[in-house]
Short mmCIF file of C-alpha atoms in Angstrom, two decimals:
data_model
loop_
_atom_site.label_atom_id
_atom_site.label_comp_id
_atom_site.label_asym_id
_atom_site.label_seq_id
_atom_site.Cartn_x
_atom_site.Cartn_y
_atom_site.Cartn_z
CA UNK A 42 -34.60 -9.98 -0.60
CA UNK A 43 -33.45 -11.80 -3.87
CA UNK A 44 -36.19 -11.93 -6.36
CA UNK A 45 -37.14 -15.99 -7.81
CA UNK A 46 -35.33 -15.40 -11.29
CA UNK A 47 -31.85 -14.52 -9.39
CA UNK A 48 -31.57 -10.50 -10.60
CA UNK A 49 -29.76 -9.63 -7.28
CA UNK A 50 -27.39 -12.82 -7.29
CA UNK A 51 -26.05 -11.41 -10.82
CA UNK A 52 -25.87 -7.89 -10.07
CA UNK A 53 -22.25 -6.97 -10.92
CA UNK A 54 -20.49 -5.16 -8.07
CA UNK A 55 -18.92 -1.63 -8.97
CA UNK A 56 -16.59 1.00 -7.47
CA UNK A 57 -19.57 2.52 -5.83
CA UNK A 58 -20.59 -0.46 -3.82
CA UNK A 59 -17.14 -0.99 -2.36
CA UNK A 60 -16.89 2.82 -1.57
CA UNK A 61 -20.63 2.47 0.36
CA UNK A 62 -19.24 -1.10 2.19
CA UNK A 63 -16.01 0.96 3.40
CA UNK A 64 -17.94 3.78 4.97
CA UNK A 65 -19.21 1.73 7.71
CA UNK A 66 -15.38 0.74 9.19
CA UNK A 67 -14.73 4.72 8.16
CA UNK A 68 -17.64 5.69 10.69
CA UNK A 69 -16.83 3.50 13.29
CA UNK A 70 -13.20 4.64 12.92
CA UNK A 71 -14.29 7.86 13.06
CA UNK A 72 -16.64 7.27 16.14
CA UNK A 73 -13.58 5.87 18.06
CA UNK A 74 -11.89 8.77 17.06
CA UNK A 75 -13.90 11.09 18.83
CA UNK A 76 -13.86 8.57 21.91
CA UNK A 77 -9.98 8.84 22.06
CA UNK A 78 -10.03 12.79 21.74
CA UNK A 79 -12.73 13.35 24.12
CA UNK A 80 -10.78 10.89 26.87
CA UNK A 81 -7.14 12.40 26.11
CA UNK A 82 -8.18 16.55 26.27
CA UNK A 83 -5.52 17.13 28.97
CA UNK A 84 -3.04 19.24 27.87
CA UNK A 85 0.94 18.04 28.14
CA UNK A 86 3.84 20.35 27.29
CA UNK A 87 5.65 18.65 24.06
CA UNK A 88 9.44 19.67 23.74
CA UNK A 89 11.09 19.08 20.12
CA UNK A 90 14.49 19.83 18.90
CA UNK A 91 14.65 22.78 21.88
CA UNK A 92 11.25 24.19 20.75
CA UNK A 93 8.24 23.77 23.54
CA UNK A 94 4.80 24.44 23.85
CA UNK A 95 1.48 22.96 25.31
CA UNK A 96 -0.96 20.93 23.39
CA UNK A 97 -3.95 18.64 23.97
CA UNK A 98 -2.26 14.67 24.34
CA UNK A 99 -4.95 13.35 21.94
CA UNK A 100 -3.52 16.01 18.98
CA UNK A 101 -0.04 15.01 19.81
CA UNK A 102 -0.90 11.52 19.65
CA UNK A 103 -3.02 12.20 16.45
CA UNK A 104 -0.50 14.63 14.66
CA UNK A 105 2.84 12.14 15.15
CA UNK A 106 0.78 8.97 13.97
CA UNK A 107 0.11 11.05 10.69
CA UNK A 108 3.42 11.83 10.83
CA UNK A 109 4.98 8.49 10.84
CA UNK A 110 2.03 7.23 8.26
CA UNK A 111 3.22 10.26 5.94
CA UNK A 112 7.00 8.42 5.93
CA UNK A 113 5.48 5.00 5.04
CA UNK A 114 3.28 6.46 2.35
CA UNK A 115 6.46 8.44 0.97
CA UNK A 116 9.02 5.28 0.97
CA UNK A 117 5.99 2.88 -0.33
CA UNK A 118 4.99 6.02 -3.06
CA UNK A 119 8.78 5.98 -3.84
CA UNK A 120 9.21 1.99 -3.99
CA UNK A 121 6.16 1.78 -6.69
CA UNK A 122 7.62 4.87 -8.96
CA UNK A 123 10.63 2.53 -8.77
CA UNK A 124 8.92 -0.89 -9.50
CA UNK A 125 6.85 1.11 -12.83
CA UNK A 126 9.64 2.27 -14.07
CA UNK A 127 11.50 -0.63 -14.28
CA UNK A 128 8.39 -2.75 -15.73
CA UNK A 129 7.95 -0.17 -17.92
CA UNK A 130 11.64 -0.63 -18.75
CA UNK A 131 11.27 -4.18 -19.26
CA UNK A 132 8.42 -3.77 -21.79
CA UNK A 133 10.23 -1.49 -23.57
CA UNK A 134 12.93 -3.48 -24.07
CA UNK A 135 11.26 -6.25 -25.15
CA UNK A 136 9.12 -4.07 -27.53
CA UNK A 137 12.36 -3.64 -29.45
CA UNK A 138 12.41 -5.86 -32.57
CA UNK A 139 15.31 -7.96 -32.73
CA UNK A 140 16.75 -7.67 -28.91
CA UNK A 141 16.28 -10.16 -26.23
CA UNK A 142 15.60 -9.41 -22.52
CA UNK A 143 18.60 -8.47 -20.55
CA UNK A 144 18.52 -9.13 -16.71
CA UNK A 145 20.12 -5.73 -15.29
CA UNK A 146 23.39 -6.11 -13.45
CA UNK A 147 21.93 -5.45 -10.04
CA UNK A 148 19.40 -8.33 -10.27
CA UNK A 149 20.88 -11.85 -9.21
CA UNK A 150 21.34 -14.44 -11.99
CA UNK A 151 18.62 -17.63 -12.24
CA UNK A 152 20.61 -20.84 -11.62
CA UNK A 153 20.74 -23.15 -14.23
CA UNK A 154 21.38 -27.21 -13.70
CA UNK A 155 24.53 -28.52 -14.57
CA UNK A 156 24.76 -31.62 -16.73
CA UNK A 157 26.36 -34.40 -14.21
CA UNK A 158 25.94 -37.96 -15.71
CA UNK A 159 26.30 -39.33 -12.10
CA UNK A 160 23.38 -37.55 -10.91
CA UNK A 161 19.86 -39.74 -11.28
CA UNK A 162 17.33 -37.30 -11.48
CA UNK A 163 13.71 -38.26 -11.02
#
């Protein structure tokens, strides 16, 4: 309950607060988890790249959707190294006394109006 003079209302919200909030989708995540293991405990024969062996479905399930979330984290890890370093680039260049910004070669051009006397702009 909020107290009359509005203490709760202005309570500033910290890293904490958002880690307690996220455990509840965590736990039902977690819950459903469990669910999906304890339906899919049949065990299937997996054959990879010759190799073969027996293993419970739900693990095989579980072990090639961390798998595939592995490669996204790696090419998204990758694409933000390579967004820093050209900010950090950027800044530097600008830092410099004296030099202007320079658009690298690989980056397309910004178009710039051309002066037609015909043309009756608004």
């Amino acid at each position: 309950m909020s107290r009359p003079d509005g203490t709760l209302a202005r309570a500033q919200r910290t890293r904490t607060g958002r880690v307690w909030a996220a455990l509840i989708p965590a736990l039902v995540f977690l819950v459903l988890l469990i669910v999906f293991i304890a339906e899919n405990g049949q065990r299937v024969e997996v054959k990879f790249f010759g190799a073969s062996g027996h293993i419970s479905l739900a693990l095989a399930l579980l072990v090639s959707a961390v798998a595939g979330a592995v490669v996204v984290l790696l090419i998204g890890g990758a694409r933000i190294v390579q967004l820093r370093l050209a900010a950090w680039r950027h800044q530097r260049q600008l830092d410099r006394p004296g030099s202007a910004p320079v658009a690298p070669a690989h980056e397309p051009k910004g178009v710039e109006p051309e002066d037609d006397p015909h043309h009756a702009g608004p």
